[in-house]
Tab-separated table of C-alpha atoms in Angstrom:
chain	number	residue	atom	x	y	z
A	1	LEU	CA	-2.055	-19.701	-27.010
A	2	ALA	CA	0.609	-17.909	-29.098
A	3	LEU	CA	2.603	-17.015	-25.980
A	4	ASN	CA	5.760	-15.189	-27.019
A	5	PHE	CA	7.466	-13.904	-23.840
A	6	MET	CA	8.978	-15.940	-20.990
A	7	ARG	CA	10.607	-14.679	-17.777
A	8	LEU	CA	13.171	-17.012	-16.223
A	9	PRO	CA	14.815	-16.824	-12.781
A	10	ILE	CA	18.623	-16.708	-12.611
A	11	GLY	CA	19.115	-19.118	-9.719
A	12	ALA	CA	16.327	-19.937	-7.284
A	13	SER	CA	13.016	-18.100	-6.953
A	14	ASP	CA	10.237	-18.403	-4.379
A	15	PHE	CA	8.865	-21.313	-6.448
A	16	SER	CA	12.094	-23.341	-6.404
A	17	VAL	CA	12.331	-26.605	-4.480
A	18	LYS	CA	15.580	-25.421	-2.853
A	19	HIS	CA	17.639	-22.248	-2.474
A	20	TYR	CA	20.623	-21.879	-4.793
A	21	SER	CA	22.547	-19.470	-6.990
A	22	LEU	CA	24.795	-20.229	-9.958
A	23	ASN	CA	27.918	-19.660	-7.862
A	24	ASP	CA	27.476	-21.318	-4.475
A	25	ILE	CA	30.672	-21.802	-2.461
A	26	PRO	CA	31.493	-22.610	1.179
A	27	ALA	CA	30.745	-19.924	3.759
A	28	GLY	CA	33.587	-17.482	4.276
A	29	GLU	CA	35.037	-17.939	0.781
A	30	THR	CA	34.808	-15.630	-2.234
A	31	ASP	CA	35.082	-16.347	-5.961
A	32	PRO	CA	35.445	-13.026	-7.829
A	33	GLN	CA	36.629	-14.773	-11.015
A	34	LEU	CA	33.606	-17.118	-10.864
A	35	ALA	CA	35.785	-20.216	-11.120
A	36	ARG	CA	32.984	-22.267	-9.524
A	37	PHE	CA	30.138	-20.827	-11.594
A	38	SER	CA	27.765	-23.649	-12.530
A	39	MET	CA	24.651	-23.988	-14.667
A	40	ALA	CA	23.993	-27.499	-13.326
A	41	GLU	CA	20.769	-26.573	-11.531
A	42	ALA	CA	19.416	-24.723	-14.581
A	43	GLU	CA	20.398	-27.607	-16.864
A	44	ALA	CA	18.401	-30.055	-14.749
A	45	ALA	CA	14.998	-28.671	-15.680
A	46	GLN	CA	14.832	-24.972	-16.599
A	47	ILE	CA	16.921	-25.127	-19.757
A	48	PRO	CA	15.225	-28.225	-21.240
A	49	MET	CA	11.835	-26.653	-20.529
A	50	ALA	CA	12.814	-23.369	-22.204
A	51	GLN	CA	14.294	-25.246	-25.178
A	52	ALA	CA	11.044	-27.173	-25.575
A	53	ALA	CA	9.043	-23.949	-25.481
A	54	ARG	CA	11.346	-22.303	-27.998
A	55	ALA	CA	10.969	-25.316	-30.279
A	56	VAL	CA	7.220	-24.615	-30.350
A	57	ASN	CA	7.782	-20.901	-30.951
A	58	PRO	CA	11.252	-20.030	-32.324
A	59	ASP	CA	10.405	-16.334	-31.872
A	60	LEU	CA	9.947	-16.718	-28.104
A	61	VAL	CA	11.463	-13.714	-26.296
A	62	LEU	CA	13.297	-14.493	-23.054
A	63	MET	CA	13.838	-12.302	-20.020
A	64	ALA	CA	15.886	-13.332	-16.987
A	65	SER	CA	15.825	-12.016	-13.404
A	66	PRO	CA	17.810	-13.057	-10.313
A	67	TRP	CA	16.051	-13.267	-6.949
A	68	SER	CA	19.437	-12.856	-5.241
A	69	ALA	CA	23.117	-12.504	-5.981
A	70	PRO	CA	25.283	-15.390	-4.729
A	71	ALA	CA	25.490	-15.322	-0.939
A	72	TRP	CA	29.211	-14.501	-0.844
A	73	MET	CA	28.586	-11.242	-2.727
A	74	LYS	CA	26.141	-9.952	-0.073
A	75	ASP	CA	26.479	-8.292	3.320
A	76	SER	CA	24.138	-10.945	4.768
A	77	ALA	CA	26.397	-13.772	3.483
A	78	SER	CA	23.104	-15.495	2.636
A	79	LEU	CA	20.662	-15.791	-0.248
A	80	ILE	CA	18.080	-14.566	2.277
A	81	LYS	CA	17.918	-10.777	2.753
A	82	GLY	CA	20.933	-8.482	2.539
A	83	GLN	CA	22.453	-6.151	-0.037
A	84	LEU	CA	25.121	-6.496	-2.716
A	85	ARG	CA	28.564	-5.444	-1.501
A	86	ARG	CA	29.979	-2.684	-3.679
A	87	GLU	CA	33.314	-4.490	-4.065
A	88	HIS	CA	31.462	-7.286	-5.842
A	89	TYR	CA	29.660	-5.148	-8.440
A	90	GLY	CA	32.179	-6.202	-11.099
A	91	ALA	CA	31.854	-9.883	-10.224
A	92	TYR	CA	28.070	-9.633	-10.322
A	93	ALA	CA	28.175	-8.110	-13.804
A	94	ARG	CA	30.410	-11.000	-14.901
A	95	TYR	CA	27.893	-13.382	-13.321
A	96	PHE	CA	25.205	-12.031	-15.668
A	97	VAL	CA	27.517	-12.410	-18.670
A	98	ARG	CA	28.386	-16.000	-17.757
A	99	TYR	CA	24.682	-16.821	-17.492
A	100	LEU	CA	23.826	-15.113	-20.778
A	101	ASP	CA	26.686	-16.839	-22.609
A	102	ALA	CA	25.603	-20.233	-21.265
A	103	MET	CA	22.000	-19.674	-22.267
A	104	GLU	CA	23.011	-18.573	-25.748
A	105	ALA	CA	25.187	-21.669	-26.111
A	106	GLY	CA	22.076	-23.703	-25.305
A	107	GLY	CA	20.118	-22.026	-28.099
A	108	LEU	CA	18.338	-19.691	-25.681
A	109	PRO	CA	19.396	-16.100	-26.336
A	110	VAL	CA	18.085	-13.848	-23.559
A	111	ARG	CA	16.781	-10.496	-24.787
A	112	TYR	CA	16.213	-8.685	-21.454
A	113	VAL	CA	17.479	-8.829	-17.884
A	114	SER	CA	16.588	-7.057	-14.682
A	115	MET	CA	19.215	-6.644	-11.985
A	116	GLN	CA	16.946	-7.891	-9.240
A	117	ASN	CA	13.458	-9.255	-8.753
A	118	GLU	CA	11.555	-6.925	-6.395
A	119	PRO	CA	14.552	-4.889	-5.184
A	120	ALA	CA	12.610	-3.088	-2.443
A	121	PHE	CA	11.555	-6.322	-0.715
A	122	GLU	CA	13.607	-8.615	1.538
A	123	PRO	CA	11.587	-11.825	2.053
A	124	ALA	CA	12.257	-13.762	5.235
A	125	ASP	CA	12.169	-17.277	3.822
A	126	TYR	CA	13.264	-17.257	0.184
A	127	PRO	CA	16.015	-15.573	-1.842
A	128	GLY	CA	15.850	-11.804	-2.080
A	129	MET	CA	18.092	-8.749	-2.084
A	130	LYS	CA	17.460	-5.077	-1.451
A	131	VAL	CA	18.884	-2.701	-4.051
A	132	THR	CA	18.134	1.034	-3.949
A	133	ALA	CA	17.636	3.171	-7.043
A	134	ARG	CA	21.023	4.807	-6.440
A	135	GLU	CA	22.704	1.399	-6.218
A	136	ARG	CA	20.994	0.099	-9.343
A	137	ALA	CA	22.007	3.213	-11.266
A	138	ALA	CA	25.633	2.806	-10.171
A	139	PHE	CA	25.606	-0.866	-11.154
A	140	TYR	CA	24.132	-0.159	-14.596
A	141	ALA	CA	26.423	2.778	-15.318
A	142	GLY	CA	29.683	1.325	-14.125
A	143	HIS	CA	29.332	-2.421	-14.524
A	144	LEU	CA	26.331	-4.206	-16.053
A	145	GLY	CA	25.709	-1.740	-18.885
A	146	PRO	CA	29.283	-1.790	-20.203
A	147	ALA	CA	29.506	-5.582	-19.729
A	148	LEU	CA	26.371	-6.140	-21.820
A	149	ALA	CA	27.503	-3.645	-24.448
A	150	ALA	CA	30.734	-5.616	-24.892
A	151	ARG	CA	28.802	-8.762	-25.848
A	152	SER	CA	27.758	-9.496	-29.419
A	153	GLY	CA	24.060	-10.185	-28.773
A	154	LYS	CA	21.748	-7.360	-27.722
A	155	VAL	CA	20.488	-7.628	-24.147
A	156	GLY	CA	18.409	-4.799	-22.713
A	157	ILE	CA	18.249	-3.866	-19.040
A	158	LEU	CA	14.780	-3.477	-17.523
A	159	ASP	CA	14.795	-1.476	-14.299
A	160	TRP	CA	12.650	-1.921	-11.193
A	161	ASP	CA	10.808	-5.255	-11.748
A	162	HIS	CA	8.583	-4.451	-8.770
A	163	ASN	CA	5.245	-2.914	-7.781
A	164	TRP	CA	3.322	0.159	-8.892
A	165	ASP	CA	3.491	1.771	-5.434
A	166	HIS	CA	6.978	3.269	-5.800
A	167	PRO	CA	7.283	4.918	-9.217
A	168	GLU	CA	9.973	7.181	-7.753
A	169	GLU	CA	12.305	4.160	-7.846
A	170	PRO	CA	12.544	3.751	-11.637
A	171	LEU	CA	12.252	7.516	-12.045
A	172	GLY	CA	15.295	7.879	-9.801
A	173	VAL	CA	17.317	5.532	-11.991
A	174	LEU	CA	16.165	7.191	-15.208
A	175	ALA	CA	17.156	10.592	-13.782
A	176	ASP	CA	20.790	9.443	-13.952
A	177	PRO	CA	21.749	10.006	-17.606
A	178	VAL	CA	24.664	7.568	-17.592
A	179	ALA	CA	22.595	4.772	-16.077
A	180	ALA	CA	19.535	5.613	-18.194
A	181	ALA	CA	21.558	5.189	-21.378
A	182	HIS	CA	21.860	1.490	-20.507
A	183	VAL	CA	18.189	1.006	-19.529
A	184	GLU	CA	15.819	-0.127	-22.269
A	185	GLY	CA	12.618	-0.202	-20.236
A	186	VAL	CA	10.847	-0.432	-16.893
A	187	ALA	CA	9.270	-3.662	-15.587
A	188	TRP	CA	6.330	-3.746	-13.175
A	189	HIS	CA	4.530	-6.151	-10.812
A	190	CYS	CA	0.916	-6.009	-9.653
A	191	TYR	CA	1.048	-6.485	-5.868
A	192	GLY	CA	0.811	-2.882	-4.689
A	193	GLY	CA	-0.176	0.572	-5.910
A	194	ASN	CA	-2.119	1.737	-8.942
A	195	SER	CA	-1.430	0.595	-12.493
A	196	ALA	CA	-1.822	4.190	-13.726
A	197	VAL	CA	1.765	4.945	-12.673
A	198	MET	CA	3.043	2.851	-15.578
A	199	ALA	CA	1.620	5.365	-18.039
A	200	GLU	CA	2.914	8.259	-15.935
A	201	VAL	CA	6.483	6.957	-15.976
A	202	LYS	CA	6.176	6.183	-19.691
A	203	ALA	CA	4.999	9.742	-20.379
A	204	LYS	CA	8.083	11.148	-18.633
A	205	HIS	CA	10.404	8.762	-20.490
A	206	PRO	CA	8.705	7.947	-23.812
A	207	GLY	CA	11.875	6.397	-25.186
A	208	LYS	CA	11.807	3.613	-22.595
A	209	ASP	CA	9.676	0.531	-23.141
A	210	LEU	CA	6.996	-0.630	-20.691
A	211	PHE	CA	6.856	-4.216	-19.418
A	212	PHE	CA	4.478	-5.976	-17.047
A	213	THR	CA	6.519	-8.908	-15.816
A	214	GLU	CA	4.800	-10.522	-12.832
A	215	CYS	CA	1.354	-11.003	-11.313
A	216	SER	CA	0.102	-14.130	-9.574
A	217	GLY	CA	-2.521	-15.228	-7.076
């Protein structure tokens, strides 16, 4: 099929057999230095699968998206619903770096990340996290962008990673010049709105790439 692009979840998604992150700890505890970060769940199946795919196509491009931050970083104290606490922005950026370093060590360099799968949606029964455009911009500008820039391999941030029905969301992030400098493109899903908005956002920001990252059903 000559497939050349694969999107991987960082931690559990709505298709996972159980809910987990890469830094699960007992309720009430925190781990800002990520001492209990673990790739064990990813190593069980996701990493061998991605390695097998990359063996077929060594030019396979990888993208990675979390469905939720670890529960202890969120105001819900759960992988279900909630928002990222501002005091944990730095730890969450380090979480991305730990994941990226582990993937690279496994021969799986990740080229793109999004901060959050579907950041305007809080599902009731699987991992999710609401992140506003203002919050994403602050995270890119002050934490994730600089953390990625300090690494040797190039990893681009894709904003939004959600539906066509709210183009003001990525436009809001791209209106922040400090955040926009760290954003390589905008990612879209198909479950609401009109696909024409992709071209409209691209026309306003021609220097940013366009990605269509999820559609199922």
